[in-house]
Tab-separated table of C-alpha atoms in Angstrom:
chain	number	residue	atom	x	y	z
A	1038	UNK	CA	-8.937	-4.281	-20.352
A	1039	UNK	CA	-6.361	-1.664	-20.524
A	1040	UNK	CA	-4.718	-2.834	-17.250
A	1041	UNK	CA	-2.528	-6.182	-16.689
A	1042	UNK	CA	-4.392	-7.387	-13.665
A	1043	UNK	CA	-2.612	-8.990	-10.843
A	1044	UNK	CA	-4.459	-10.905	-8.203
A	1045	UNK	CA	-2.577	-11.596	-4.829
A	1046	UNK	CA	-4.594	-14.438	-3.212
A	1047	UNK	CA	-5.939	-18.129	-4.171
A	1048	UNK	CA	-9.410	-18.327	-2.599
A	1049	UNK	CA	-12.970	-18.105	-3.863
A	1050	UNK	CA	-12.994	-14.371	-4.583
A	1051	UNK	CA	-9.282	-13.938	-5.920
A	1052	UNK	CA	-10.113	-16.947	-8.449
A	1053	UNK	CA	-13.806	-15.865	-9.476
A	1054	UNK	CA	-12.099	-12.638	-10.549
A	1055	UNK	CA	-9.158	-14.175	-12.430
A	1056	UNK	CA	-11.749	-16.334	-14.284
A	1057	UNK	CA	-13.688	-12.615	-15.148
A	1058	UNK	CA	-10.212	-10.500	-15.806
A	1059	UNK	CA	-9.128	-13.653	-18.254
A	1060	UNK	CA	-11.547	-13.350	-20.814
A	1061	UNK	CA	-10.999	-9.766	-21.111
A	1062	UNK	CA	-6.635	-9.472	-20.828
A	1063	UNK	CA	-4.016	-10.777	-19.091
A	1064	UNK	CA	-4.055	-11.844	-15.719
A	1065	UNK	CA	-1.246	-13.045	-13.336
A	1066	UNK	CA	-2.535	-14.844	-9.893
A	1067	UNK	CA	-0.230	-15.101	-6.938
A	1068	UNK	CA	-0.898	-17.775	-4.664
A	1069	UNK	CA	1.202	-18.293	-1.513
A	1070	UNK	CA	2.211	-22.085	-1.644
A	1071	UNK	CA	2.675	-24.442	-4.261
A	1072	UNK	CA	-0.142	-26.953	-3.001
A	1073	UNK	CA	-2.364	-23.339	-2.935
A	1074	UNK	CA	-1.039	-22.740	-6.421
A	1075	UNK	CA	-2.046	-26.497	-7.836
A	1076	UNK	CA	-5.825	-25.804	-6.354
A	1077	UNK	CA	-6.385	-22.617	-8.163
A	1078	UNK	CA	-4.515	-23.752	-11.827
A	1079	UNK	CA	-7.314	-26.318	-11.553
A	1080	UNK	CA	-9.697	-23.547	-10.371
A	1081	UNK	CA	-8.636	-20.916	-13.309
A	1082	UNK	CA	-8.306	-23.703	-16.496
A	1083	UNK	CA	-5.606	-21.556	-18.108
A	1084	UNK	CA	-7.377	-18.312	-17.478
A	1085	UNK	CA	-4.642	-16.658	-15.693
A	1086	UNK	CA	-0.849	-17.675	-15.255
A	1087	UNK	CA	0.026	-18.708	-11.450
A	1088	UNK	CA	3.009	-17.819	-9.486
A	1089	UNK	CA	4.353	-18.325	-5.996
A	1090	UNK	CA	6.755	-15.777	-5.443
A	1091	UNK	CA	5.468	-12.171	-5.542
A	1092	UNK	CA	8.359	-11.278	-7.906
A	1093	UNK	CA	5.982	-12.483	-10.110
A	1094	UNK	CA	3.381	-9.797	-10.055
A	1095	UNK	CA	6.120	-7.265	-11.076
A	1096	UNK	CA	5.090	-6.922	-14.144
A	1097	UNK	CA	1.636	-6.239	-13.401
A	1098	UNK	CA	0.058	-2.308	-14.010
A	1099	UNK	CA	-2.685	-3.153	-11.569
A	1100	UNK	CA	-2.908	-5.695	-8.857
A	1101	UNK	CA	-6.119	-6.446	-6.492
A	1102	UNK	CA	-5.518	-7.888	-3.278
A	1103	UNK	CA	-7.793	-10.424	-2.322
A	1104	UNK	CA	-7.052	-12.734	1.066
A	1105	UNK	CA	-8.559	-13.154	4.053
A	1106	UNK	CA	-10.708	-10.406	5.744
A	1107	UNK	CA	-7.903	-9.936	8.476
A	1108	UNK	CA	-6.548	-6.388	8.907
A	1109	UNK	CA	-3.131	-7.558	10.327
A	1110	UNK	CA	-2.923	-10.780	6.752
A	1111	UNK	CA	-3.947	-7.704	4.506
A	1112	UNK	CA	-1.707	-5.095	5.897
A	1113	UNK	CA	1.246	-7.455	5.711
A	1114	UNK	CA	0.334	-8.779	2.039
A	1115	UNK	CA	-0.030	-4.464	0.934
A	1116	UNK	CA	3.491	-3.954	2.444
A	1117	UNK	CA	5.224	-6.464	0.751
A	1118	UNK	CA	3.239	-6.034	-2.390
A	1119	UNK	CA	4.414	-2.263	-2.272
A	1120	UNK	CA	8.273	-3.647	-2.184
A	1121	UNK	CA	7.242	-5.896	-5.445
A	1122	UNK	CA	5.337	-3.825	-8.098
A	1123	UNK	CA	6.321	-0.950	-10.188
A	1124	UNK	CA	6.130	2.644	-8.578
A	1125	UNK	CA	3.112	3.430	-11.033
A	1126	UNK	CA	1.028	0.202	-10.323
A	1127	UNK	CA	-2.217	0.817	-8.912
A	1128	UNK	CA	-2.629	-1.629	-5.494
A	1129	UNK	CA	-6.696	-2.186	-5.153
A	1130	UNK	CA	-8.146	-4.514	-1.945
A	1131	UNK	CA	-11.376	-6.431	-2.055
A	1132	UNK	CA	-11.874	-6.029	1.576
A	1133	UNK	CA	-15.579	-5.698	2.609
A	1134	UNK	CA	-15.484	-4.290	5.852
A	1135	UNK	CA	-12.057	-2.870	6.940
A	1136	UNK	CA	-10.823	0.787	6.905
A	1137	UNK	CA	-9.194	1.283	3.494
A	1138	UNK	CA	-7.711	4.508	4.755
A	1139	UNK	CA	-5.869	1.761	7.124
A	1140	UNK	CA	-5.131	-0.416	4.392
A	1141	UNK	CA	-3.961	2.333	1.969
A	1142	UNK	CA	-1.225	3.971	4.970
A	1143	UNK	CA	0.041	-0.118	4.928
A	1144	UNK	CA	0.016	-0.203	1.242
A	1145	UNK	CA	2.665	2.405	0.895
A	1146	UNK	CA	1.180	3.980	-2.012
A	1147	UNK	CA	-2.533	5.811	-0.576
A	1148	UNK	CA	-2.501	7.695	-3.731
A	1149	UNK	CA	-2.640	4.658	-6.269
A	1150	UNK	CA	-4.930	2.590	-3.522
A	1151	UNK	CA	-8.551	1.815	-3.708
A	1152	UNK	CA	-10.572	-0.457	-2.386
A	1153	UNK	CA	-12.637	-3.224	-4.934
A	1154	UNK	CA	-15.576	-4.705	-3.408
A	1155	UNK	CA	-16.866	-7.461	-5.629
A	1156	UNK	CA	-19.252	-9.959	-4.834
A	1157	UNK	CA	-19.541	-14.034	-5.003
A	1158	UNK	CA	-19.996	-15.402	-7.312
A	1159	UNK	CA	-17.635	-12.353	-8.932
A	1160	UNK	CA	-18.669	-13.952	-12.627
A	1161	UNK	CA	-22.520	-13.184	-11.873
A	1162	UNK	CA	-22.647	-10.103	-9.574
A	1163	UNK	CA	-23.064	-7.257	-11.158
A	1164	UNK	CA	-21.908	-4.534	-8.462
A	1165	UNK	CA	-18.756	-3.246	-7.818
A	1166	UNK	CA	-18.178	-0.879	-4.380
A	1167	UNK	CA	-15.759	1.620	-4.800
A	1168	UNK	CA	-14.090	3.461	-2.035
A	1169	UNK	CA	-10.875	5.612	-2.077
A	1170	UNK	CA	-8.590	7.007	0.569
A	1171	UNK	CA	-8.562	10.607	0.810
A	1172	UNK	CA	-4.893	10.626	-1.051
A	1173	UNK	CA	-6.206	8.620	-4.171
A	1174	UNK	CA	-5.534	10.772	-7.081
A	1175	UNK	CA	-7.802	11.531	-10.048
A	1176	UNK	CA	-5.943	8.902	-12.680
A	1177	UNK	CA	-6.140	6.187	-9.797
A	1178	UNK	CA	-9.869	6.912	-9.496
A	1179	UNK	CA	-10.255	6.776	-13.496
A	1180	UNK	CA	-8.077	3.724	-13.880
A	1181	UNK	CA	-9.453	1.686	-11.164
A	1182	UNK	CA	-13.405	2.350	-12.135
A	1183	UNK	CA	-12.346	1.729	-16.261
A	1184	UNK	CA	-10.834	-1.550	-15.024
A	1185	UNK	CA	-14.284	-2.307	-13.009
A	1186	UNK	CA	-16.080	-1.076	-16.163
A	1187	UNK	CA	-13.843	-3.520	-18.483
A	1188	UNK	CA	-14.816	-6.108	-16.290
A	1189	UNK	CA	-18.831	-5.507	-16.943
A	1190	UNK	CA	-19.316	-4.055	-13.379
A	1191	UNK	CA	-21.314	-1.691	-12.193
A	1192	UNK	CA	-19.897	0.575	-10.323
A	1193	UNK	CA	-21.386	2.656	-7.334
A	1194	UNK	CA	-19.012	4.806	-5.258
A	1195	UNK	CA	-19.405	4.958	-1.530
A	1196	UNK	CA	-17.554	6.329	1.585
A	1197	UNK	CA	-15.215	4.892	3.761
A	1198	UNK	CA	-17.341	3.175	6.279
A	1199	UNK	CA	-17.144	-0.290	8.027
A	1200	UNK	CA	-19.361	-2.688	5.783
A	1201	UNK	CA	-19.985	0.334	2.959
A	1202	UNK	CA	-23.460	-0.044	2.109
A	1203	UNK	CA	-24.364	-3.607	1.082
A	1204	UNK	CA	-22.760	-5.442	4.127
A	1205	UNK	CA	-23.729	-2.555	6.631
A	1206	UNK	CA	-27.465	-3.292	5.863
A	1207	UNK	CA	-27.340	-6.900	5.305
A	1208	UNK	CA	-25.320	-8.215	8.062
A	1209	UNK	CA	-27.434	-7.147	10.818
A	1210	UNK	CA	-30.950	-7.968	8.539
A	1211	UNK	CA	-29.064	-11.951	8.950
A	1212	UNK	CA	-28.018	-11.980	12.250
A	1213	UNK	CA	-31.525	-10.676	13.122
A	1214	UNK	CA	-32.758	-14.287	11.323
A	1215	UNK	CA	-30.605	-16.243	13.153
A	1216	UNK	CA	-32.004	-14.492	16.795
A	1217	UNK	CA	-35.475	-15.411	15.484
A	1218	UNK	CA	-34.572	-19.190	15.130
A	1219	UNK	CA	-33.103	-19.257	18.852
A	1220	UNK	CA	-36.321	-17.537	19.815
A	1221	UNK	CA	-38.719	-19.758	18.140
A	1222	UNK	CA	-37.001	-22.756	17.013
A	1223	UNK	CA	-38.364	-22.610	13.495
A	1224	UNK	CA	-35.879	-24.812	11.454
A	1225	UNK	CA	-33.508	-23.255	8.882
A	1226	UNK	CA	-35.341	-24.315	5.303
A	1227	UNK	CA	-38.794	-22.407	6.675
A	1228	UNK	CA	-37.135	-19.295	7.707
A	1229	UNK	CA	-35.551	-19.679	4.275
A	1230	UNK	CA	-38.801	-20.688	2.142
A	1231	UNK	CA	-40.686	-17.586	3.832
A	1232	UNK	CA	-37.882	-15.035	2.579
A	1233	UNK	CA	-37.567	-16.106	-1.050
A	1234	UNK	CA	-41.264	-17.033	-1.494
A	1235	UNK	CA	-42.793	-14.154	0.269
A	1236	UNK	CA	-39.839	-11.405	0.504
A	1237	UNK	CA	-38.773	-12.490	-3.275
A	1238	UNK	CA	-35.020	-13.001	-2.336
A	1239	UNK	CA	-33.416	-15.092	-4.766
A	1240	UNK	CA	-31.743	-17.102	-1.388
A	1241	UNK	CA	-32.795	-17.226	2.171
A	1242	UNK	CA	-30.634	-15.565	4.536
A	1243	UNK	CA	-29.247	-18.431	6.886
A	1244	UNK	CA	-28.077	-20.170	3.246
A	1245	UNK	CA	-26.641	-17.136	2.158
A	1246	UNK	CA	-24.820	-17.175	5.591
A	1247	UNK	CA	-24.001	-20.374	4.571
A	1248	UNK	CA	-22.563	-19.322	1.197
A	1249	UNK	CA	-20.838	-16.268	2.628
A	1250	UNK	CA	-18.915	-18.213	4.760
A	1251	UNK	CA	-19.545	-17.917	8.906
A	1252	UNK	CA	-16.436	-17.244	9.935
A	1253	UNK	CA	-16.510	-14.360	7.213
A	1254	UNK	CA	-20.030	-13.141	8.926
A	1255	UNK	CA	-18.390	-13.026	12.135
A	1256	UNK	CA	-15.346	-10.752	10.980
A	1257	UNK	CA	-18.086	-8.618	9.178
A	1258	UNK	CA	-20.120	-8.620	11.980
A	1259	UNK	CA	-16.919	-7.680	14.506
A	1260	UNK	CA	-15.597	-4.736	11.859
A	1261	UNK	CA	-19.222	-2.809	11.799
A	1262	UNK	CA	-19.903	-3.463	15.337
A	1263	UNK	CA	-23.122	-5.179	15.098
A	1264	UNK	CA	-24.473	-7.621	17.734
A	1265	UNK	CA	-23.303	-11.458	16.644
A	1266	UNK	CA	-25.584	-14.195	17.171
A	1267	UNK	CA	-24.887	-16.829	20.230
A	1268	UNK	CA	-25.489	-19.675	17.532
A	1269	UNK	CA	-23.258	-18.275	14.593
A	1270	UNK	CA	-20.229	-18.355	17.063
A	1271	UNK	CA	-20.949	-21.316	18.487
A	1272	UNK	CA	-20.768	-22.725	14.592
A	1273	UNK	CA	-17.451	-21.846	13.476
A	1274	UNK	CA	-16.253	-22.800	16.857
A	1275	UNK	CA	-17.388	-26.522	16.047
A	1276	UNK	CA	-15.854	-25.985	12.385
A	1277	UNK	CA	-19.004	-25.371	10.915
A	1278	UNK	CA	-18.083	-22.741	8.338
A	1279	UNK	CA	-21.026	-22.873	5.842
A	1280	UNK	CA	-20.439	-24.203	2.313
A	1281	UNK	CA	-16.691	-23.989	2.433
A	1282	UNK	CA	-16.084	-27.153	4.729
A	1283	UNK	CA	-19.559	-28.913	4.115
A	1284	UNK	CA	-21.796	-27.605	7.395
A	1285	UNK	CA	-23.286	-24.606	8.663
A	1286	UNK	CA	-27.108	-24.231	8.956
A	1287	UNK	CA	-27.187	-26.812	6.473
A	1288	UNK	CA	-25.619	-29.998	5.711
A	1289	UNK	CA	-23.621	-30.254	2.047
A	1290	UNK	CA	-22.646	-33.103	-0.399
């Protein structure tokens, strides 16, 4: 890995990649508390050095932003992170479903800006969704897919759209699942055993829902302007996120 990769965030995604970038270079992780910072040393095991302070990520060449899907948290984060890093560093977002010619104009820097849409778990999913502002200049585009390709991604270009492709096709495929429970009142694990027995998914939608996160559907859902389910609200309403806090469709240990 020819870059040293920063990571600004703490969460699933920021620490699956931190676990990926350590075995290949050096990685820095900014996290935005101490107590945040404890949970993802334990997360990491030594495979990336933690800070608090954003100083920190100064001596990064490359530095992926990866917190909440929230245009107003990400915007902020790229501002500030624009103030911190060298005039050369490359700033990269993992956002799945906002405008990254928004993000880029708040990042300060549209010419060195991409965003990096990897997947969970970021260890075992292989794709990698490129897009670039208009600005991004031919070294950002070749340094941000070699650090991709360093990481043992594939990587597939595609345009600046709400969703890009996976999450514009998949989103409204799931939400369509969960309108055909509240139809028929088939429970979860059927719906489920009929997709990856007879569709050959390798997990059912309304436990991939689950493993997404719900709250994260519903800001997917909101950003490509797709019809969100009745019952999918109704669950993060009651603090039923999914795997994260231990219900969603399913109860978990």
């Amino acid at each position: 890995m020819s870059e040293r990769l920063g990571i600004a965030g703490s969460g699933t995604i920021a620490c699956g990649l931190a676990r990926l970038a350590g075995e290949h270079g050096d990685v820095v992780l900014w996290a935005r508390s101490e107590d945040s910072a404890e949970r993802a040393r334990g997360k990491l095991d030594g495979a990336a050095e933690v800070v608090t302070d954003l100083e920190g990520l100064s001596g990064t060449s490359a530095v992926v932003e990866a917190v909440v899907e929230d245009s107003g948290v990400k915007c902020g984060l790229l501002t500030d992170l624009d103030a911190a890093l060298p005039d050369d560093a490359v700033l990269a977002t993992t956002t799945s479903s906002l405008s990254v010619a928004h993000l880029a104009g708040a990042s300060g820097r549209p010419d060195r800006f991409a965003a990096l849409h990897v997947f969970n778990p970021v260890e075992k999913m292989e794709l990698v969704e490129l897009s670039f502002p208009p600005q991004a200049s031919d070294d950002t585009r070749r340094r941000v897919t070699g650090l991709c390709e360093a990481l043992g991604k594939t990587v597939v270009e595609v345009p600046d759209v709400p969703g890009f492709v996976v999450n514009r096709l998949l989103f409204p495929y799931l939400f369509d699942t969960v309108r055909l429970l509240e139809q028929t009142g088939l429970e979860p694990e059927a719906v489920d055993t009929c997709m990856t027995l007879g569709a050959g998914h390798p997990m059912g939608p309304l436990a991939l829902l689950d493993f997404v996160g719900l709250d994260v559907a519903v800001a997917i859902g909101e950003s490509i302007e797709t019809e969100i389910p009745t019952r999918v609200r109704a669950l993060v309403e009651s603090g039923r996120l999914g795997r994260k806090s231990g219900r969603g469709f399913y109860e978990y240990a």
